Amino acid sequence: MELETTAQQEKNDAGTARKVFVKTYGCQMNVYDSQRMTDALAADGYAPTDVIEDADLVLLNTCHIREKAAEKVYSELGRIRQLKAARAEVGRETLIGVTGCVAQAEGREIVRRAPVVDLVVGPQTYHRLPDMLARVREGGKVVETEYAIEDKFAHLPQPKKAEVARRGVTAFLTVQEGCDKFCTFCVVPYTRGSEVSRPVAQIVAEAERLAEAGVREVTLLGQNVNAWHGEGPDGREWGLGRLLYRLAEIPGLSRLRYTTSHPRDMDDELIEAHRDLAALMPYLHLPVQSGSDRILKAMNRRHTAADYLRLIERIRAARADIAMSGDFIVGFPGETDKDFEATMEIVREVGYASAFSFKYSPRPGTPGAEMGGHVEEAAKDERLQRLQALVAEQQHAFTVSMIGRTMSTLIEKPGRKAGQKVGRSPWLQPVIVDEKAGGIGDIIEVRIKGTGQNSLFAEPA
Ligand code: SAH
Ligand code: SF4
Ligand code: F3S
């Protein structure tokens, strides 16, 4: 569908265009999905708003990864119930929808626990949102958590050029969704379904559209992005590496990234892409979760700590300045002090530019939740603190190592302080420059003069 030609926005009772407020939880894929839902709803007459009180439709795009993430939704729904009541008093209707991974995992249970909800939609059927809303307006609740047969990506409308520009000079592009890995702690294979790769032509067309609208940096997304594969125009089977070579040819697309990768799917061509492509940024998020082989096995990661370290060696041989980022879980069932020490050790050996660490959270329906040997909360807390202190130290060292270096910076937006602009380094750090250093979307060479907490202060080189 071409959005440029959609009809005028429908009017609500108050005579203004209908408005939708979307709140996004969880990972980057949810950010991407929220944008695509907003695009689908724009075609249906809804304008996006950042003010929840103005919204005729509120969507919570949810995350199920840890218990805390899932519980946030219900406390938010409590607040929204009051909002809906307040709007009803002045004669305005508010529809409430829950989308994303909690929607997929809990389905009808959400309506039971929170009757304020009108609509529950899993991630595979966002293209049918306008239809579902029509059904809600006819009366009754709609719960849709089936996996659609049709390709939702082919049915989701692309945003207008102006909307892409409004979103900025960096963009996400989902190339792969779902996961077949079944790590024993993880809900994603259940909430996002099995692995699906989008076709090459669809991805290239979307990337070209983004570039034409002024996007300079694209991050390819997938729960298992490096498992992406598809048939190329040459009739051969392409992997993510080959796809990156192709995307690097698109005029204007100066920077490419991809996330999240699984260590088992880093093939030679992808590593070579890091060696060959200037556009491919030297920053890689490659979660390992634990440094203990025993725990890795129980997690069903299907690699050892040594495999991971060897892999990083190969990646660094291809691209010396690559910075690593990772994810860690502490307190997986059966994790002993010794296992945890192995995790601390792998962090020391790799040296991360950044890393995310989490206390293990048993998730309903996953094998991990059924395992014996659950670790006490106090031990989890203590391990998490120690790990986070180590990671913070490494992150700080990495930031400080930037002083005096010259690097490219993509100018993204005005700074928080007057007279400044904020850019992004190849390693995802915010770079503060004088506003006259360049325009938004420019990629300039800067020299780093100093550092803030995680940001860099720079002057044009
Ligand atoms: N697809 C990605 C990320 C999945 S979710 C991958 O394979 O790496 C992001 C992170 O959340 C994971 O890497 C893991 O560290 C963490 N996580 C997932 N399930 C968890 C759970 N049950 N408890 C605690 N952390 C969890
Ligand atoms: Fe979850 Fe593992 Fe799949 Fe990542 S690879 S999404 S952690 S099951
Ligand atoms: Fe959360 Fe679903 Fe992403 S569970 S991390 S929103 S894939």
Coordinates of C-alpha atoms and ligand atoms in Angstrom, one line a residue:
M1 CA 0.0 0.0 0.0
E2 CA 1.3 3.5 -0.8
L3 CA 0.8 5.7 2.2
E4 CA 1.3 8.9 0.3
T5 CA -2.1 8.5 -1.3
T6 CA -4.2 7.5 1.7
A7 CA -7.5 9.2 2.3
Q8 CA -7.9 12.1 4.8
Q9 CA -7.7 11.1 8.4
E10 CA -11.0 10.0 9.9
K11 CA -12.5 12.4 12.4
N12 CA -13.7 11.4 15.8
D13 CA -16.7 12.8 17.7
A14 CA -14.8 15.9 18.7
G15 CA -14.1 16.7 15.1
T16 CA -10.4 16.2 15.3
A17 CA -8.3 13.3 13.8
R18 CA -8.2 10.2 15.9
K19 CA -5.0 9.8 17.9
V20 CA -3.0 6.8 18.9
F21 CA -0.5 6.6 21.8
V22 CA 2.0 3.7 21.7
K23 CA 4.1 2.8 24.7
T24 CA 7.0 0.4 23.9
Y25 CA 8.6 -2.0 26.3
G26 CA 11.4 -4.5 25.6
C27 CA 13.8 -4.9 22.8
Q28 CA 14.5 -2.9 19.6
M29 CA 12.2 -5.2 17.6
N30 CA 9.4 -3.8 19.6
V31 CA 10.5 -0.3 18.8
Y32 CA 10.4 -1.3 15.1
D33 CA 7.0 -3.0 15.5
S34 CA 5.6 0.1 17.2
Q35 CA 6.6 2.2 14.3
R36 CA 5.1 -0.2 11.8
M37 CA 1.8 -0.3 13.8
T38 CA 1.8 3.4 13.8
D39 CA 2.2 3.3 10.1
A40 CA -0.6 0.8 9.7
L41 CA -2.9 3.0 11.9
A42 CA -1.9 6.2 10.0
A43 CA -3.5 4.5 6.9
D44 CA -6.5 4.0 9.1
G45 CA -6.9 7.6 10.1
Y46 CA -4.9 7.7 13.4
A47 CA -2.3 10.3 14.0
P48 CA 0.4 9.5 16.5
T49 CA 0.5 11.5 19.8
D50 CA 3.0 11.6 22.7
V51 CA 0.3 12.7 25.1
I52 CA -1.6 9.8 26.5
E53 CA -4.5 11.9 27.7
D54 CA -5.2 12.9 24.1
A55 CA -5.2 9.4 22.8
D56 CA -8.4 7.7 21.4
L57 CA -6.4 4.5 21.2
V58 CA -3.7 3.4 23.6
L59 CA -1.4 0.5 22.7
L60 CA 1.0 -1.1 25.1
N61 CA 3.6 -3.0 23.1
T62 CA 4.9 -5.4 25.7
C63 CA 7.8 -7.5 26.7
H64 CA 7.7 -10.9 28.4
I65 CA 11.4 -11.6 28.8
R66 CA 11.5 -11.3 32.6
E67 CA 8.8 -11.3 35.2
K68 CA 9.3 -7.7 36.0
A69 CA 8.9 -6.7 32.4
A70 CA 5.6 -8.5 32.1
E71 CA 4.3 -7.2 35.4
K72 CA 4.9 -3.6 34.4
V73 CA 2.1 -4.0 31.9
Y74 CA -0.6 -4.7 34.6
S75 CA 0.4 -1.7 36.7
E76 CA 0.3 0.5 33.6
L77 CA -3.1 -0.9 32.8
G78 CA -4.3 0.2 36.3
R79 CA -3.3 3.8 35.5
I80 CA -4.9 3.6 32.1
R81 CA -8.2 2.5 33.6
Q82 CA -8.5 5.8 35.4
L83 CA -7.5 7.7 32.3
K84 CA -10.2 5.9 30.3
A85 CA -12.8 6.7 33.0
A86 CA -11.8 10.4 33.1
R87 CA -12.1 10.7 29.3
A88 CA -15.4 8.9 29.4
E89 CA -16.7 11.6 31.7
V90 CA -16.2 14.2 29.0
G91 CA -17.8 11.9 26.5
R92 CA -14.6 10.6 24.8
E93 CA -14.1 7.0 24.1
T94 CA -10.7 5.4 24.6
L95 CA -9.8 2.0 23.2
I96 CA -7.0 0.0 24.9
G97 CA -4.9 -2.6 23.2
V98 CA -2.1 -4.8 24.4
T99 CA 0.4 -6.0 21.7
G100 CA 3.8 -7.6 21.8
C101 CA 5.1 -10.6 23.7
V102 CA 2.9 -10.5 26.8
A103 CA -0.1 -10.4 24.4
Q104 CA 1.2 -13.5 22.6
A105 CA 2.1 -15.3 25.8
E106 CA -1.0 -14.5 27.9
G107 CA -3.7 -13.9 25.3
R108 CA -7.2 -13.9 26.7
E109 CA -5.8 -14.0 30.3
I110 CA -5.0 -10.3 29.9
V111 CA -8.7 -9.4 29.3
R112 CA -9.6 -11.5 32.3
R113 CA -7.1 -9.8 34.6
A114 CA -7.6 -6.3 33.1
P115 CA -11.1 -5.9 31.7
V116 CA -10.2 -2.4 30.6
V117 CA -8.4 -4.0 27.7
D118 CA -10.4 -4.1 24.4
L119 CA -7.8 -5.7 22.1
V120 CA -5.0 -8.2 22.5
V121 CA -2.8 -8.8 19.5
G122 CA 0.3 -11.0 19.1
P123 CA 3.3 -9.8 17.0
Q124 CA 2.4 -11.8 13.9
T125 CA -0.8 -10.1 13.1
Y126 CA -0.1 -6.3 13.3
H127 CA -1.1 -5.9 9.7
R128 CA -4.7 -6.7 10.6
L129 CA -4.9 -4.0 13.3
P130 CA -7.3 -1.7 11.4
D131 CA -9.7 -4.7 10.8
M132 CA -9.5 -5.7 14.5
L133 CA -10.2 -2.1 15.6
A134 CA -13.3 -2.0 13.4
R135 CA -14.5 -5.2 15.1
V136 CA -13.8 -3.7 18.5
R137 CA -15.9 -0.6 17.6
E138 CA -18.8 -2.9 16.6
G139 CA -18.7 -4.1 20.2
G140 CA -16.9 -6.8 22.0
K141 CA -13.3 -7.7 22.7
V142 CA -10.8 -9.0 20.2
V143 CA -8.0 -11.4 21.0
E144 CA -5.8 -12.4 18.2
T145 CA -2.7 -14.6 18.9
E146 CA -2.8 -16.9 16.0
Y147 CA 0.2 -16.9 13.6
A148 CA -1.0 -15.5 10.3
I149 CA -0.5 -17.4 7.1
E150 CA 0.3 -14.4 5.1
D151 CA 3.6 -12.4 5.3
K152 CA 2.8 -9.5 7.7
F153 CA 5.8 -7.5 6.4
A154 CA 4.3 -7.6 2.9
H155 CA 1.0 -6.2 4.3
L156 CA 2.3 -3.6 6.7
P157 CA 2.4 -0.2 5.0
Q158 CA 5.6 1.7 4.7
P159 CA 5.8 5.1 6.4
K160 CA 5.6 8.4 4.5
K161 CA 9.0 10.0 3.7
A162 CA 8.2 12.9 6.1
E163 CA 7.4 10.4 8.9
V164 CA 10.8 8.6 8.4
A165 CA 12.5 12.0 8.5
R166 CA 10.7 12.9 11.7
R167 CA 12.0 9.7 13.3
G168 CA 15.6 10.7 12.6
V169 CA 18.7 9.8 10.7
T170 CA 19.1 6.3 12.2
A171 CA 16.5 3.5 11.8
F172 CA 15.8 -0.1 12.6
L173 CA 14.9 -2.6 10.0
T174 CA 13.7 -6.1 11.0
V175 CA 15.2 -8.7 8.7
Q176 CA 14.5 -11.8 10.7
E177 CA 12.0 -12.7 13.4
G178 CA 11.5 -15.6 15.8
C179 CA 13.9 -18.1 17.2
D180 CA 14.5 -21.8 16.9
K181 CA 17.3 -22.0 19.4
F182 CA 15.2 -22.7 22.5
C183 CA 17.7 -21.6 25.2
T184 CA 16.1 -23.1 28.3
F185 CA 15.6 -19.7 30.1
C186 CA 14.0 -17.9 27.2
V187 CA 10.4 -17.1 26.2
V188 CA 11.2 -15.7 22.8
P189 CA 10.7 -18.9 20.8
Y190 CA 7.2 -19.1 22.3
T191 CA 6.3 -15.4 21.9
R192 CA 7.8 -14.7 18.5
G193 CA 7.4 -18.2 17.0
S194 CA 9.9 -20.0 14.8
E195 CA 12.6 -18.3 12.7
V196 CA 11.4 -16.4 9.6
S197 CA 13.7 -14.5 7.3
R198 CA 12.4 -11.7 5.2
P199 CA 13.2 -11.9 1.4
V200 CA 16.2 -10.0 0.1
A201 CA 14.2 -7.8 -2.3
Q202 CA 11.8 -6.7 0.5
I203 CA 14.7 -5.7 2.7
V204 CA 16.7 -3.9 0.0
A205 CA 13.5 -2.0 -1.0
E206 CA 12.9 -0.9 2.6
A207 CA 16.5 0.1 3.1
E208 CA 16.5 2.1 -0.1
R209 CA 13.3 3.9 1.0
L210 CA 14.9 4.7 4.3
A211 CA 18.0 6.1 2.6
E212 CA 15.9 8.2 0.2
A213 CA 14.2 9.8 3.2
G214 CA 17.5 10.8 4.7
V215 CA 18.4 7.8 7.0
R216 CA 22.2 7.4 7.2
E217 CA 22.5 4.5 9.6
V218 CA 20.4 1.3 9.6
T219 CA 20.5 -1.4 12.3
L220 CA 19.2 -4.7 11.0
L221 CA 17.2 -6.5 13.6
G222 CA 16.4 -10.1 14.4
Q223 CA 16.1 -12.2 17.6
N224 CA 18.7 -14.2 15.8
V225 CA 19.8 -11.8 13.2
N226 CA 22.8 -13.7 12.0
A227 CA 20.7 -16.7 11.3
W228 CA 19.0 -14.6 8.5
H229 CA 19.2 -16.3 5.1
G230 CA 17.4 -15.9 1.8
E231 CA 17.6 -16.4 -1.9
G232 CA 19.6 -13.6 -3.5
P233 CA 18.9 -12.1 -7.0
D234 CA 21.7 -14.4 -8.2
G235 CA 19.7 -17.4 -7.3
R236 CA 22.2 -18.4 -4.6
E237 CA 21.4 -18.8 -0.9
W238 CA 22.6 -15.6 0.9
G239 CA 23.6 -15.2 4.6
L240 CA 23.6 -12.0 6.6
G241 CA 27.2 -11.3 5.5
R242 CA 26.2 -11.2 1.8
L243 CA 23.2 -9.1 2.6
L244 CA 25.4 -6.6 4.3
Y245 CA 27.6 -6.3 1.2
R246 CA 24.5 -5.6 -0.8
L247 CA 23.1 -3.0 1.6
A248 CA 26.4 -1.2 1.7
E249 CA 26.0 -0.4 -2.0
I250 CA 22.9 1.7 -1.3
P251 CA 23.7 5.4 -1.8
G252 CA 23.4 7.4 1.4
L253 CA 23.4 4.4 3.7
S254 CA 26.8 5.1 5.3
R255 CA 26.5 3.0 8.4
L256 CA 25.2 -0.5 9.1
R257 CA 24.8 -2.5 12.2
Y258 CA 23.0 -5.7 13.2
T259 CA 21.6 -7.1 16.4
T260 CA 21.2 -9.6 18.2
S261 CA 23.6 -12.3 17.1
H262 CA 24.0 -15.9 18.4
P263 CA 27.6 -17.1 18.6
R264 CA 26.7 -20.3 16.6
D265 CA 25.6 -18.3 13.6
M266 CA 28.7 -16.1 13.1
D267 CA 29.9 -17.6 9.7
D268 CA 33.0 -16.8 7.7
E269 CA 31.3 -14.4 5.3
L270 CA 29.8 -12.4 8.1
I271 CA 33.2 -12.1 9.8
E272 CA 34.7 -11.1 6.4
A273 CA 32.1 -8.4 6.0
H274 CA 33.6 -6.9 9.2
R275 CA 37.0 -6.9 7.5
D276 CA 35.8 -5.5 4.2
L277 CA 32.9 -3.1 4.8
A278 CA 33.8 0.4 6.0
A279 CA 30.0 0.9 6.5
L280 CA 29.7 -2.0 8.9
M281 CA 30.3 -0.4 12.3
P282 CA 33.0 -1.9 14.6
Y283 CA 30.6 -2.8 17.4
L284 CA 29.1 -6.2 17.9
H285 CA 26.5 -7.4 20.5
L286 CA 27.3 -11.1 20.9
P287 CA 25.6 -12.5 24.1
V288 CA 27.3 -15.4 25.8
Q289 CA 25.1 -15.6 29.0
S290 CA 27.6 -17.5 31.1
G291 CA 31.3 -18.4 31.2
S292 CA 30.6 -21.9 32.7
D293 CA 30.4 -24.8 30.3
R294 CA 28.2 -26.7 32.7
I295 CA 25.7 -23.8 32.8
L296 CA 26.0 -23.1 29.0
K297 CA 25.0 -26.7 28.5
A298 CA 22.0 -26.5 30.9
M299 CA 21.0 -23.3 29.1
N300 CA 21.1 -25.2 25.8
R301 CA 23.4 -22.6 24.2
R302 CA 25.2 -25.3 22.3
H303 CA 28.7 -23.8 22.5
T304 CA 31.4 -23.7 25.2
A305 CA 33.2 -20.7 26.7
A306 CA 36.3 -21.7 24.7
D307 CA 34.2 -21.7 21.4
Y308 CA 33.1 -18.2 22.2
L309 CA 36.6 -16.9 23.0
R310 CA 38.0 -18.5 19.8
L311 CA 35.2 -16.8 17.8
I312 CA 36.0 -13.4 19.3
E313 CA 39.6 -13.9 18.4
R314 CA 38.6 -14.5 14.7
I315 CA 36.4 -11.5 14.7
R316 CA 39.1 -9.3 16.2
A317 CA 41.6 -10.6 13.6
A318 CA 39.2 -9.4 10.9
R319 CA 38.5 -6.1 12.5
A320 CA 41.0 -5.0 15.1
D321 CA 39.0 -2.0 16.5
I322 CA 35.8 -3.9 17.0
A323 CA 34.2 -3.5 20.4
M324 CA 32.2 -6.2 22.0
S325 CA 29.0 -6.1 23.9
G326 CA 27.2 -8.9 25.6
D327 CA 24.3 -10.2 27.8
F328 CA 24.7 -12.2 31.0
I329 CA 22.4 -14.1 33.2
V330 CA 23.3 -14.7 36.8
G331 CA 21.7 -17.3 39.1
F332 CA 20.5 -19.8 36.4
P333 CA 19.3 -23.0 38.2
G334 CA 22.3 -24.9 39.4
E335 CA 24.8 -22.0 39.1
T336 CA 27.4 -22.4 41.9
D337 CA 30.0 -19.9 43.1
K338 CA 32.5 -21.6 40.8
D339 CA 30.2 -21.3 37.8
F340 CA 29.8 -17.7 38.5
E341 CA 33.5 -17.2 38.8
A342 CA 33.8 -18.6 35.3
T343 CA 31.5 -15.9 34.1
M344 CA 33.6 -13.2 35.8
E345 CA 36.6 -14.8 34.1
I346 CA 35.2 -14.7 30.6
V347 CA 34.2 -11.1 31.1
R348 CA 37.8 -10.3 32.1
E349 CA 39.2 -12.2 29.1
V350 CA 36.9 -10.6 26.5
G351 CA 36.9 -7.0 27.9
Y352 CA 33.5 -5.6 27.0
A353 CA 32.7 -2.1 25.8
S354 CA 29.3 -2.6 27.4
A355 CA 27.3 -5.5 28.7
F356 CA 23.8 -6.1 30.1
S357 CA 23.4 -8.5 33.0
F358 CA 20.2 -9.9 34.5
K359 CA 19.2 -12.0 37.4
Y360 CA 17.6 -15.2 36.1
S361 CA 13.9 -15.0 36.1
P362 CA 12.0 -18.2 35.7
R363 CA 9.5 -17.9 32.9
P364 CA 6.3 -20.0 32.7
G365 CA 6.5 -22.7 30.0
T366 CA 10.3 -22.7 29.6
P367 CA 12.4 -25.8 30.6
G368 CA 14.5 -23.6 33.0
A369 CA 11.5 -22.9 35.2
E370 CA 11.1 -26.7 35.8
M371 CA 14.8 -27.3 36.7
G372 CA 16.0 -28.0 40.2
G373 CA 18.6 -26.0 42.0
H374 CA 17.1 -22.5 41.9
V375 CA 19.5 -20.0 43.3
E376 CA 18.5 -17.9 46.2
E377 CA 17.7 -14.3 45.6
A378 CA 20.4 -13.0 47.9
A379 CA 23.1 -14.9 46.0
K380 CA 21.7 -13.6 42.7
D381 CA 21.8 -10.1 44.0
E382 CA 25.4 -10.4 45.2
R383 CA 26.5 -12.0 41.9
L384 CA 24.8 -9.4 39.8
Q385 CA 26.4 -6.6 41.8
R386 CA 29.9 -8.0 41.3
L387 CA 29.4 -8.6 37.6
Q388 CA 27.9 -5.2 37.1
A389 CA 30.8 -3.6 38.9
L390 CA 33.3 -5.4 36.7
V391 CA 31.4 -4.4 33.5
A392 CA 31.2 -0.8 34.6
E393 CA 34.9 -0.7 35.1
Q394 CA 35.5 -2.1 31.6
Q395 CA 33.0 0.3 30.1
H396 CA 34.6 3.2 31.8
A397 CA 38.1 2.1 30.6
F398 CA 36.7 1.8 27.1
T399 CA 35.2 5.3 27.2
V400 CA 38.4 6.9 28.6
S401 CA 40.4 5.1 25.9
M402 CA 38.7 7.3 23.3
I403 CA 40.4 10.5 24.5
G404 CA 42.7 11.9 21.8
R405 CA 41.3 9.6 19.1
T406 CA 39.8 10.8 15.8
M407 CA 36.7 9.1 14.6
S408 CA 33.6 9.6 12.4
T409 CA 30.4 10.9 14.1
L410 CA 26.9 10.9 12.7
I411 CA 25.2 14.0 13.9
E412 CA 21.8 13.0 15.1
K413 CA 19.9 15.7 17.0
P414 CA 20.2 18.9 18.9
G415 CA 21.9 18.5 22.3
R416 CA 20.2 19.0 25.7
K417 CA 22.2 22.2 26.2
A418 CA 21.8 25.1 23.9
G419 CA 24.6 25.4 21.3
Q420 CA 25.3 21.7 21.2
K421 CA 24.5 18.8 18.9
V422 CA 24.6 15.1 19.7
G423 CA 26.2 12.6 17.4
R424 CA 26.9 8.9 17.5
S425 CA 30.3 7.3 17.4
P426 CA 31.1 4.1 15.5
W427 CA 30.8 2.4 19.0
L428 CA 27.4 3.8 19.7
Q429 CA 28.6 6.4 22.2
P430 CA 26.8 9.8 22.3
V431 CA 29.3 12.4 21.0
I432 CA 28.7 16.0 22.0
V433 CA 29.9 18.7 19.6
D434 CA 29.3 22.4 19.0
E435 CA 26.1 22.9 17.0
K436 CA 28.1 24.5 14.2
A437 CA 30.2 21.4 13.7
G438 CA 27.7 20.1 11.2
G439 CA 24.0 19.5 10.3
I440 CA 21.8 16.7 11.4
G441 CA 22.6 13.7 9.1
D442 CA 26.2 14.8 8.4
I443 CA 29.0 12.4 9.2
I444 CA 32.0 14.3 10.3
E445 CA 35.5 13.5 11.6
V446 CA 36.0 14.6 15.2
R447 CA 38.7 14.4 17.8
I448 CA 37.7 13.4 21.3
K449 CA 38.7 16.0 24.0
G450 CA 37.0 14.5 27.1
T451 CA 34.4 12.2 28.4
G452 CA 31.2 12.3 30.4
Q453 CA 29.5 9.4 32.1
N454 CA 29.2 7.4 28.9
S455 CA 29.3 10.3 26.4
L456 CA 32.3 11.9 24.6
F457 CA 33.1 15.5 24.1
A458 CA 34.6 16.3 20.7
E459 CA 35.7 19.0 18.3
P460 CA 35.9 18.8 14.5
A461 CA 39.2 17.2 13.5
Ligands
SAH1 N1 17.9 -13.0 21.0 C1 18.8 -12.5 21.8 C2 18.3 -11.8 23.0 C3 17.2 -12.4 23.8 S1 16.6 -11.5 25.1 C4 19.9 -13.5 22.1 O1 19.7 -14.7 21.7 O2 20.9 -13.2 22.7 C5 17.8 -10.5 25.8 C6 18.5 -11.0 26.9 O3 17.7 -11.2 28.0 C7 19.2 -12.3 26.8 O4 20.4 -12.3 26.1 C8 19.4 -12.8 28.2 O5 20.6 -12.3 28.7 C9 18.2 -12.1 28.9 N2 17.2 -13.0 29.3 C10 16.4 -13.8 28.5 N3 15.6 -14.6 29.2 C11 15.9 -14.3 30.5 C12 15.4 -14.8 31.8 N4 14.5 -15.8 31.8 N5 15.9 -14.3 32.9 C13 16.9 -13.4 32.9 N6 17.4 -12.9 31.8 C14 16.9 -13.3 30.6
SF4_2 FE1 16.2 -16.6 23.4 FE2 18.2 -18.1 23.0 FE3 16.6 -17.5 21.0 FE4 18.2 -15.7 22.0 S1 18.9 -17.5 21.0 S2 16.0 -15.4 21.5 S3 18.2 -16.2 24.2 S4 16.1 -18.7 22.8
F3S3 FE1 10.8 -8.8 25.1 FE2 9.6 -9.9 23.1 FE3 11.8 -8.5 22.7 S1 9.9 -10.8 25.1 S2 12.9 -8.7 24.5 S3 9.8 -7.8 23.4 S4 11.2 -10.3 21.6

